[in-house]
Coordinates of C-alpha atoms and ligand atoms in Angstrom, one line a residue:
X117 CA 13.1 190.2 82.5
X118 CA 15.1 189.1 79.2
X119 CA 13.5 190.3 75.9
X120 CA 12.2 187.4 73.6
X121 CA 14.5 185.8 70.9
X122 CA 12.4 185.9 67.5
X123 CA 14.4 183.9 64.8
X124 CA 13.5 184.4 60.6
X125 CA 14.6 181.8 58.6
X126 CA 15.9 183.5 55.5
X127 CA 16.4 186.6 55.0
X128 CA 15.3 187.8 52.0
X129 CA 12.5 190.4 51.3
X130 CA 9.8 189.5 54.1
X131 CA 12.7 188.1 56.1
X132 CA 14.1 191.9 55.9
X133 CA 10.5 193.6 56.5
X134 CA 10.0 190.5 59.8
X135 CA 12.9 191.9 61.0
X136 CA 12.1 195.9 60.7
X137 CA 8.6 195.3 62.4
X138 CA 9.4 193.3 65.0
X139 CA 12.3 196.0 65.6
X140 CA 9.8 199.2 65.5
X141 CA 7.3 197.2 67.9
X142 CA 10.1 196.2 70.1
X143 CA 8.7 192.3 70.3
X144 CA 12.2 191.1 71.2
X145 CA 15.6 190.2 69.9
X146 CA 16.4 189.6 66.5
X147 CA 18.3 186.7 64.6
X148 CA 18.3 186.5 61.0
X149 CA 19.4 183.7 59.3
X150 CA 20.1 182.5 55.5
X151 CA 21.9 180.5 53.6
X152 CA 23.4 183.6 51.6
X153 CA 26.6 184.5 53.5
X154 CA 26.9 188.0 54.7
X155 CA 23.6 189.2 53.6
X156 CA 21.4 188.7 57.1
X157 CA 24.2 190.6 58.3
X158 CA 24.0 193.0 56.6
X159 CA 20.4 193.3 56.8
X160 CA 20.8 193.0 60.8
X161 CA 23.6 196.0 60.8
X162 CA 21.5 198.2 58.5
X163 CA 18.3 197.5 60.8
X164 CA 20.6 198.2 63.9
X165 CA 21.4 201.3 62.4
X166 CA 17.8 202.5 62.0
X167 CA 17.3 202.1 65.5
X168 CA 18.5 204.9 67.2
X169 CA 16.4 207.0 64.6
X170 CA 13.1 205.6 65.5
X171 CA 14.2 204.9 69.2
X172 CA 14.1 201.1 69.6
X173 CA 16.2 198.8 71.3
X174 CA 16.3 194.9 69.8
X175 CA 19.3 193.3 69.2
X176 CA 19.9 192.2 65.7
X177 CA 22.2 190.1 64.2
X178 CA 23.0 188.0 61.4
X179 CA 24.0 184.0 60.8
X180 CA 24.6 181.6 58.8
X181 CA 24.3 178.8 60.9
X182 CA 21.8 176.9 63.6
X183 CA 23.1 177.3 66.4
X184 CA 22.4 180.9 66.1
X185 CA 18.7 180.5 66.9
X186 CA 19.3 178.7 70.2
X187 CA 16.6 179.2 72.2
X188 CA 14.0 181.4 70.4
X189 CA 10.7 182.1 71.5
X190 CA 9.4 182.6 68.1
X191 CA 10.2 181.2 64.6
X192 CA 9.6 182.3 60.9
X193 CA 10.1 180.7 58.2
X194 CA 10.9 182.5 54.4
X195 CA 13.4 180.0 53.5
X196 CA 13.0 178.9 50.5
X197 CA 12.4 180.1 46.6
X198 CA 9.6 182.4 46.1
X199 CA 7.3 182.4 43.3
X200 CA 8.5 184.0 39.8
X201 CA 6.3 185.6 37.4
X202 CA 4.3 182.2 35.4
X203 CA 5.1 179.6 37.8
X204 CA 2.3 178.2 40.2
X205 CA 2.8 177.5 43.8
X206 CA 2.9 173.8 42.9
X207 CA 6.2 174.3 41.2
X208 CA 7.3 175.6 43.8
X209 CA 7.2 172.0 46.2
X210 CA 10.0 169.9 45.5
X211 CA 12.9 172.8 45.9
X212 CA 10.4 173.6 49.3
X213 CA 10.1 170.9 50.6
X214 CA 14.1 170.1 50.4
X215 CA 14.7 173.6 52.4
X216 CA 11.8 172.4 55.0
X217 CA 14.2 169.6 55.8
X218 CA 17.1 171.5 56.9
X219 CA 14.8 173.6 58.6
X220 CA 12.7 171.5 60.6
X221 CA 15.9 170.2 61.4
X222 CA 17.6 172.9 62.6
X223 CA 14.6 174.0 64.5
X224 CA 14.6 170.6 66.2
X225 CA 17.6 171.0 67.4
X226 CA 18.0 174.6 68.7
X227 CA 14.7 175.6 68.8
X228 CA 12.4 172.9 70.0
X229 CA 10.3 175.1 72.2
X230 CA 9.7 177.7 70.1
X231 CA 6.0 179.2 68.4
X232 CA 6.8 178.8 64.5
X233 CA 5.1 180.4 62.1
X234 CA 6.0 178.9 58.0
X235 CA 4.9 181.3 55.5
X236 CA 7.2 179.6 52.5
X237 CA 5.3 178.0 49.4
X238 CA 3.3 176.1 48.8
X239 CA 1.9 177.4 52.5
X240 CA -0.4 174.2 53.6
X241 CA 1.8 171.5 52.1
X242 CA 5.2 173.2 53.8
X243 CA 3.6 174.0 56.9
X244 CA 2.4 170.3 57.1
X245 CA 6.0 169.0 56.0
X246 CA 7.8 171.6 58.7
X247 CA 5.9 170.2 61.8
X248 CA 6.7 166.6 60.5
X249 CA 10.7 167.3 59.9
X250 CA 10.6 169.6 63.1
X251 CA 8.5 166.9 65.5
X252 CA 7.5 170.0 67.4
X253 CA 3.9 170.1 68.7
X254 CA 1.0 170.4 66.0
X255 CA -0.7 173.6 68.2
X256 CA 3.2 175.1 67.9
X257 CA 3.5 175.2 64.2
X258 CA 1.2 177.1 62.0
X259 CA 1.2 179.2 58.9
X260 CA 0.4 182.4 57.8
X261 CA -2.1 182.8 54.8
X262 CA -5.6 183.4 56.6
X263 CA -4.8 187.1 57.7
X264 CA -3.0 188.7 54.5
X265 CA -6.0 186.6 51.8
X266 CA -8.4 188.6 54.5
X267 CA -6.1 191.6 54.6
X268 CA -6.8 191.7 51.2
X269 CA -10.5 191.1 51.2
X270 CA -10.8 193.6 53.9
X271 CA -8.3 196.4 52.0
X272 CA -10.5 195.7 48.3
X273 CA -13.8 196.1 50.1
X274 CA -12.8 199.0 52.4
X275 CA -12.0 200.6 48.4
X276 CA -15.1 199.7 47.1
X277 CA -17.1 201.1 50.3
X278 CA -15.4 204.5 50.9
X279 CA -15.2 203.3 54.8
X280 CA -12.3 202.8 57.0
X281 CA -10.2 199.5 56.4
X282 CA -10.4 199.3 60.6
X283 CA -14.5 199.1 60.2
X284 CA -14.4 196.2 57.1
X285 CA -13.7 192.4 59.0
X286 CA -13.7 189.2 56.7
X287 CA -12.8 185.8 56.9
X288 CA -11.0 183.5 54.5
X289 CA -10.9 180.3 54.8
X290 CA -9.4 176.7 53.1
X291 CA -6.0 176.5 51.6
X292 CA -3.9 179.5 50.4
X293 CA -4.2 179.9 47.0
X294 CA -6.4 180.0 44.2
X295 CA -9.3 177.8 45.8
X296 CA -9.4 180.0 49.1
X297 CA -13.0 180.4 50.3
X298 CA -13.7 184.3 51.4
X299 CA -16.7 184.1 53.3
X300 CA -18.8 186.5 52.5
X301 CA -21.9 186.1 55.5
X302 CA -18.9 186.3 57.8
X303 CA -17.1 189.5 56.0
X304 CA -18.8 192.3 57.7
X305 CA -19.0 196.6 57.4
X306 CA -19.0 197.6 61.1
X307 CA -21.1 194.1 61.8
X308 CA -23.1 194.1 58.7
X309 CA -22.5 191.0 56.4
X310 CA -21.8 191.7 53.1
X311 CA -24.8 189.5 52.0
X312 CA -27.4 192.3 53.5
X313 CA -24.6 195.2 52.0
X314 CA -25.8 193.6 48.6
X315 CA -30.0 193.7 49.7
X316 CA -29.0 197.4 50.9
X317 CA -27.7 198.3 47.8
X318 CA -24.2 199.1 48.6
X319 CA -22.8 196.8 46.1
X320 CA -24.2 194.1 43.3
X321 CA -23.7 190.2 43.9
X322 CA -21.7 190.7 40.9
X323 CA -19.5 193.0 41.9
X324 CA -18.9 191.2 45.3
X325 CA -18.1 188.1 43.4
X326 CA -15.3 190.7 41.6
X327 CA -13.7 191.4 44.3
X328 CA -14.1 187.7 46.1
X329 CA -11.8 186.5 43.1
X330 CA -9.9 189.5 42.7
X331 CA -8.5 188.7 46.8
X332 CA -8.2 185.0 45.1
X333 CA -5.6 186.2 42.7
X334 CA -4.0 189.0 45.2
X335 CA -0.6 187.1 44.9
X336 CA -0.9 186.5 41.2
X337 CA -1.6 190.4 41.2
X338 CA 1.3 191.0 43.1
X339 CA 3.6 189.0 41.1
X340 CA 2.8 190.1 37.8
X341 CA 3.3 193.8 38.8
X342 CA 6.8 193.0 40.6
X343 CA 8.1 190.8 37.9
X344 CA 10.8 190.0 40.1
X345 CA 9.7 188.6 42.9
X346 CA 6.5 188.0 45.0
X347 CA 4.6 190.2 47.9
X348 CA 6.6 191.0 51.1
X349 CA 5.2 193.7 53.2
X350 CA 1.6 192.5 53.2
X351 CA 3.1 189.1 53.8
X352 CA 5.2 190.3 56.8
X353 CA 2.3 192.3 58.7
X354 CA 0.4 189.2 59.0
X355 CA 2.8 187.2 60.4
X356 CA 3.8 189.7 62.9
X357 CA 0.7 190.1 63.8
X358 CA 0.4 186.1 64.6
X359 CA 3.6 186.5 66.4
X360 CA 2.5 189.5 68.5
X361 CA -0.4 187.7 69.6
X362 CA 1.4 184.7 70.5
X363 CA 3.6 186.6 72.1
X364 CA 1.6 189.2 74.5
X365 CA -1.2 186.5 74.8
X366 CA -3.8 188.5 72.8
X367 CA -5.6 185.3 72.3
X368 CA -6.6 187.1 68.8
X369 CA -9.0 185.7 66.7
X370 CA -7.1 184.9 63.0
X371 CA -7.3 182.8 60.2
X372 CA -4.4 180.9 60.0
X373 CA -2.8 177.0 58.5
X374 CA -3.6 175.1 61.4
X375 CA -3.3 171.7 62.3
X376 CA -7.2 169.4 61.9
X377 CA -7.3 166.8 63.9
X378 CA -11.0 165.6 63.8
X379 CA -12.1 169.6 62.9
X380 CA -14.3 170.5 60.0
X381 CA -14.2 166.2 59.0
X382 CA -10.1 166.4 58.0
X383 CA -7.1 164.8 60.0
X384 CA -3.5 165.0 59.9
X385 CA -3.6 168.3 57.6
X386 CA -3.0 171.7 57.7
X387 CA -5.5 174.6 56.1
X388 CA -6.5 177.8 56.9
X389 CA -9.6 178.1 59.5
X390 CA -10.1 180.4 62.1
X391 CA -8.2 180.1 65.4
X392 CA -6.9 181.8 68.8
X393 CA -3.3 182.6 69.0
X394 CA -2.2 183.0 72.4
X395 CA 0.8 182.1 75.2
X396 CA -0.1 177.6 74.2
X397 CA 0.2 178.5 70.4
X398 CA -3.3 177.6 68.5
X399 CA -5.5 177.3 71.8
X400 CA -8.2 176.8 70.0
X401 CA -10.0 176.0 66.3
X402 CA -13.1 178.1 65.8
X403 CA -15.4 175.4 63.7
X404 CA -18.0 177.6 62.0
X405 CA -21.6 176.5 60.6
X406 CA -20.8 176.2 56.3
X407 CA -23.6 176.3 54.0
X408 CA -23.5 173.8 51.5
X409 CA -22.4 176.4 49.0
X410 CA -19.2 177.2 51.1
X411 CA -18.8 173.7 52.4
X412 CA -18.2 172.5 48.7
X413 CA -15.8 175.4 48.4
X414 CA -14.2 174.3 51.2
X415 CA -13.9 170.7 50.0
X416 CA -12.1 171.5 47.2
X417 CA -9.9 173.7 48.6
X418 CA -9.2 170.9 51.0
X419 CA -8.5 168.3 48.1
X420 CA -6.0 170.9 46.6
X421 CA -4.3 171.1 49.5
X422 CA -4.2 167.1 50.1
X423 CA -3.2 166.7 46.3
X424 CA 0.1 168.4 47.3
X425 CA 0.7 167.4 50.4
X426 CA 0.6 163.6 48.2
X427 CA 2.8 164.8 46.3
X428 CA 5.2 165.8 49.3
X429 CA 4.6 162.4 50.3
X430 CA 6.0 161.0 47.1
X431 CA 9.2 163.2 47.1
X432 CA 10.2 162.4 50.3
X433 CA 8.8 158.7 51.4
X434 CA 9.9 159.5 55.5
X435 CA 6.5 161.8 55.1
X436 CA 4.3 159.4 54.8
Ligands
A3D720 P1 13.2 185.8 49.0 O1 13.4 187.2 49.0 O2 13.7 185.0 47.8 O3 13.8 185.2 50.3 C1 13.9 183.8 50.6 C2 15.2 183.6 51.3 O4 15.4 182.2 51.6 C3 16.5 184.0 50.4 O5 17.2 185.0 51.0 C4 17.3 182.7 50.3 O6 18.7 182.9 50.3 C5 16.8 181.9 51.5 N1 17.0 180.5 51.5 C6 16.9 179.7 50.4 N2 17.1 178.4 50.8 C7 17.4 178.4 52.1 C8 17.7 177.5 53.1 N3 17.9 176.2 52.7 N4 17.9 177.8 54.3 C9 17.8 179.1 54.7 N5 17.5 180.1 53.8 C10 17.3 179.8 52.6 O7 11.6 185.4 49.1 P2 10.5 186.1 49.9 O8 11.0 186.6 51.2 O9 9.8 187.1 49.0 O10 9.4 184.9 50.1 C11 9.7 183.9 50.9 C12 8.7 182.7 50.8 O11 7.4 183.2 51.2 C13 8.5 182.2 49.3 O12 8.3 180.8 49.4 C14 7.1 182.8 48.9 O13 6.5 182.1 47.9 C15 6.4 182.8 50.2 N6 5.3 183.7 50.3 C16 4.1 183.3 50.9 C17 3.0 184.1 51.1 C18 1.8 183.5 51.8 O14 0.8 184.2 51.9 C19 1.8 182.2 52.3 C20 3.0 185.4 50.6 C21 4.2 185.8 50.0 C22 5.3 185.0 49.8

């Protein structure tokens, strides 16, 4: 049986640590691609080289052009300009949604049946824009935010608690970025929600609330520390993770930017809710009961995510 072709679009630093995961866990052949000539080259060559030292066998190579990722089962997409220390993830859109063109485009052409996962900036408004420009099937295009925001949850309260990060569960939902919703009667300790952790003592409400925002601003976090550039590994994991299950038909339960079409009262947009990844892409939206506290949280997360997907709209009028 041929291996499965997995394509990253750019190459940069969660391009590189895409490419060195899905080597180790040998989920196929690897293409990177970028714009900067030589570099997903060299990044495929030094990768190739590692191989034989940890014993996996994926092709990898480099291009810098489309037709390269003829025929891949998977897609993701870095392209673009990361966020730099001060600058929101608004600022971000119009250079985004430019590279989401070519993209989409590109994955249109070569790529058309392929499971794509965005991860570039601002995540729901790209993710949106990359289905429209690709024209590939809504359940086929989805992005990655849900599982590193809960990563994070799960890593901060797994600190808090002493207890293994494998035993702490959460759930984020809304748009990816500072209006995110961490669910805290859904975040559980080995089942128990976090609300009756509080009651039992573990932690105070105020504490929880702490750490709810401190997951808020984990990319901010990130950021400032790097200076130079924004979170990659965390980043990566996740998406890998997605592509694993999509690709091995885990049918996993994640968080992810998927396509509403009716769900949770929103149409035609993307935000994060929980969902099954499996062999048909998103098989399924999990719509949870909200309370009214969360369902307000959730509403304006939603309106953030509309305001720039608007603003997409503006820059490029074919959007709309
Ligand atoms: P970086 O290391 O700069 O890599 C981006 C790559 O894209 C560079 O190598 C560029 O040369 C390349 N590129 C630029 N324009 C194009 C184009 N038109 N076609 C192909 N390649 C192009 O960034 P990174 O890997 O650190 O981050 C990539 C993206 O992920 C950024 O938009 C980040 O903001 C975003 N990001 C999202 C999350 C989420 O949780 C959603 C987390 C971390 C980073």
């Amino acid at each position: 049986m041929a291996r499965n072709k997995i394509a990253l679009i750019g190459s940069g630093q969660i391009g590189g640590t895409l490419a060195h995961l899905a080597g180790l866990k040998e989920l196929g052949d690897i293409v990177l691609f970028d714009i900067a000539e030589g570099m997903p080259q060299g990044k495929a060559l030094d990768l190739a080289e590692s191989s034989p030292v940890d014993g996996f066998d994926s092709g990898l190579s480099g291009t810098n052009t489309y037709e390269g990722i003829a025929g891949s089962d998977v897609v993701i997409v870095t392209a673009g300009v990361p966020r730099k220390p001060g600058m929101s993830r608004d600022d971000l859109l119009e250079i985004n949604l430019k590279v989401m063109e070519q993209v989409g485009a590109g994955i249109k052409k070569y790529a058309p049946d392929a499971f794509v996962i965005c991860i570039t900036n601002p995540l729901d408004a790209m993710v949106w824009a990359l289905q429209k420009f690709s024209g590939l099937p809504a359940n086929k295009v989805v992005g990655m935010a849900g599982v590193l925001d809960s990563a994070r949850f799960r890593y901060f309260l797994a600190e808090e608690f002493k207890v293994s990060v494998e035993d702490v569960t959460a759930f984020v939902l809304g748009g990816h970025g500072d209006t995110m919703v961490p669910l805290t009667r859904y975040s559980t300790v080995a089942g128990v929600p976090l609300t009756d952790l509080v009651k039992m003592g573990w932690l105070t409400a105020e504490r929880l609330e702490e750490i709810v925002q401190r997951t808020r601003d984990g990319g901010a976090e990130i950021v400032g520390l790097l200076k130079t550039g924004s979170a990659f590994y965390a980043p990566a994991a996740s998406a890998i993770q997605m592509a694993e299950s999509y690709l091995k038909d885990k049918k996993r339960v994640l968080p992810c930017a998927a396509y509403l079409d009716g769900q949770y009262g929103q149409k035609d947009m993307y935000v994060g809710v929980p969902t099954v990844i499996g062999e048909n892409g998103i098989e399924r939206i999990i719509e949870i009961d909200l309370n009214s506290d969360e369902k307000a949280m959730f509403d304006k997360s939603v309106a953030s995510v509309n305001g720039l997907v608007d603003a997409c709209k503006k820059i490029q009028p074919a959007l709309a």
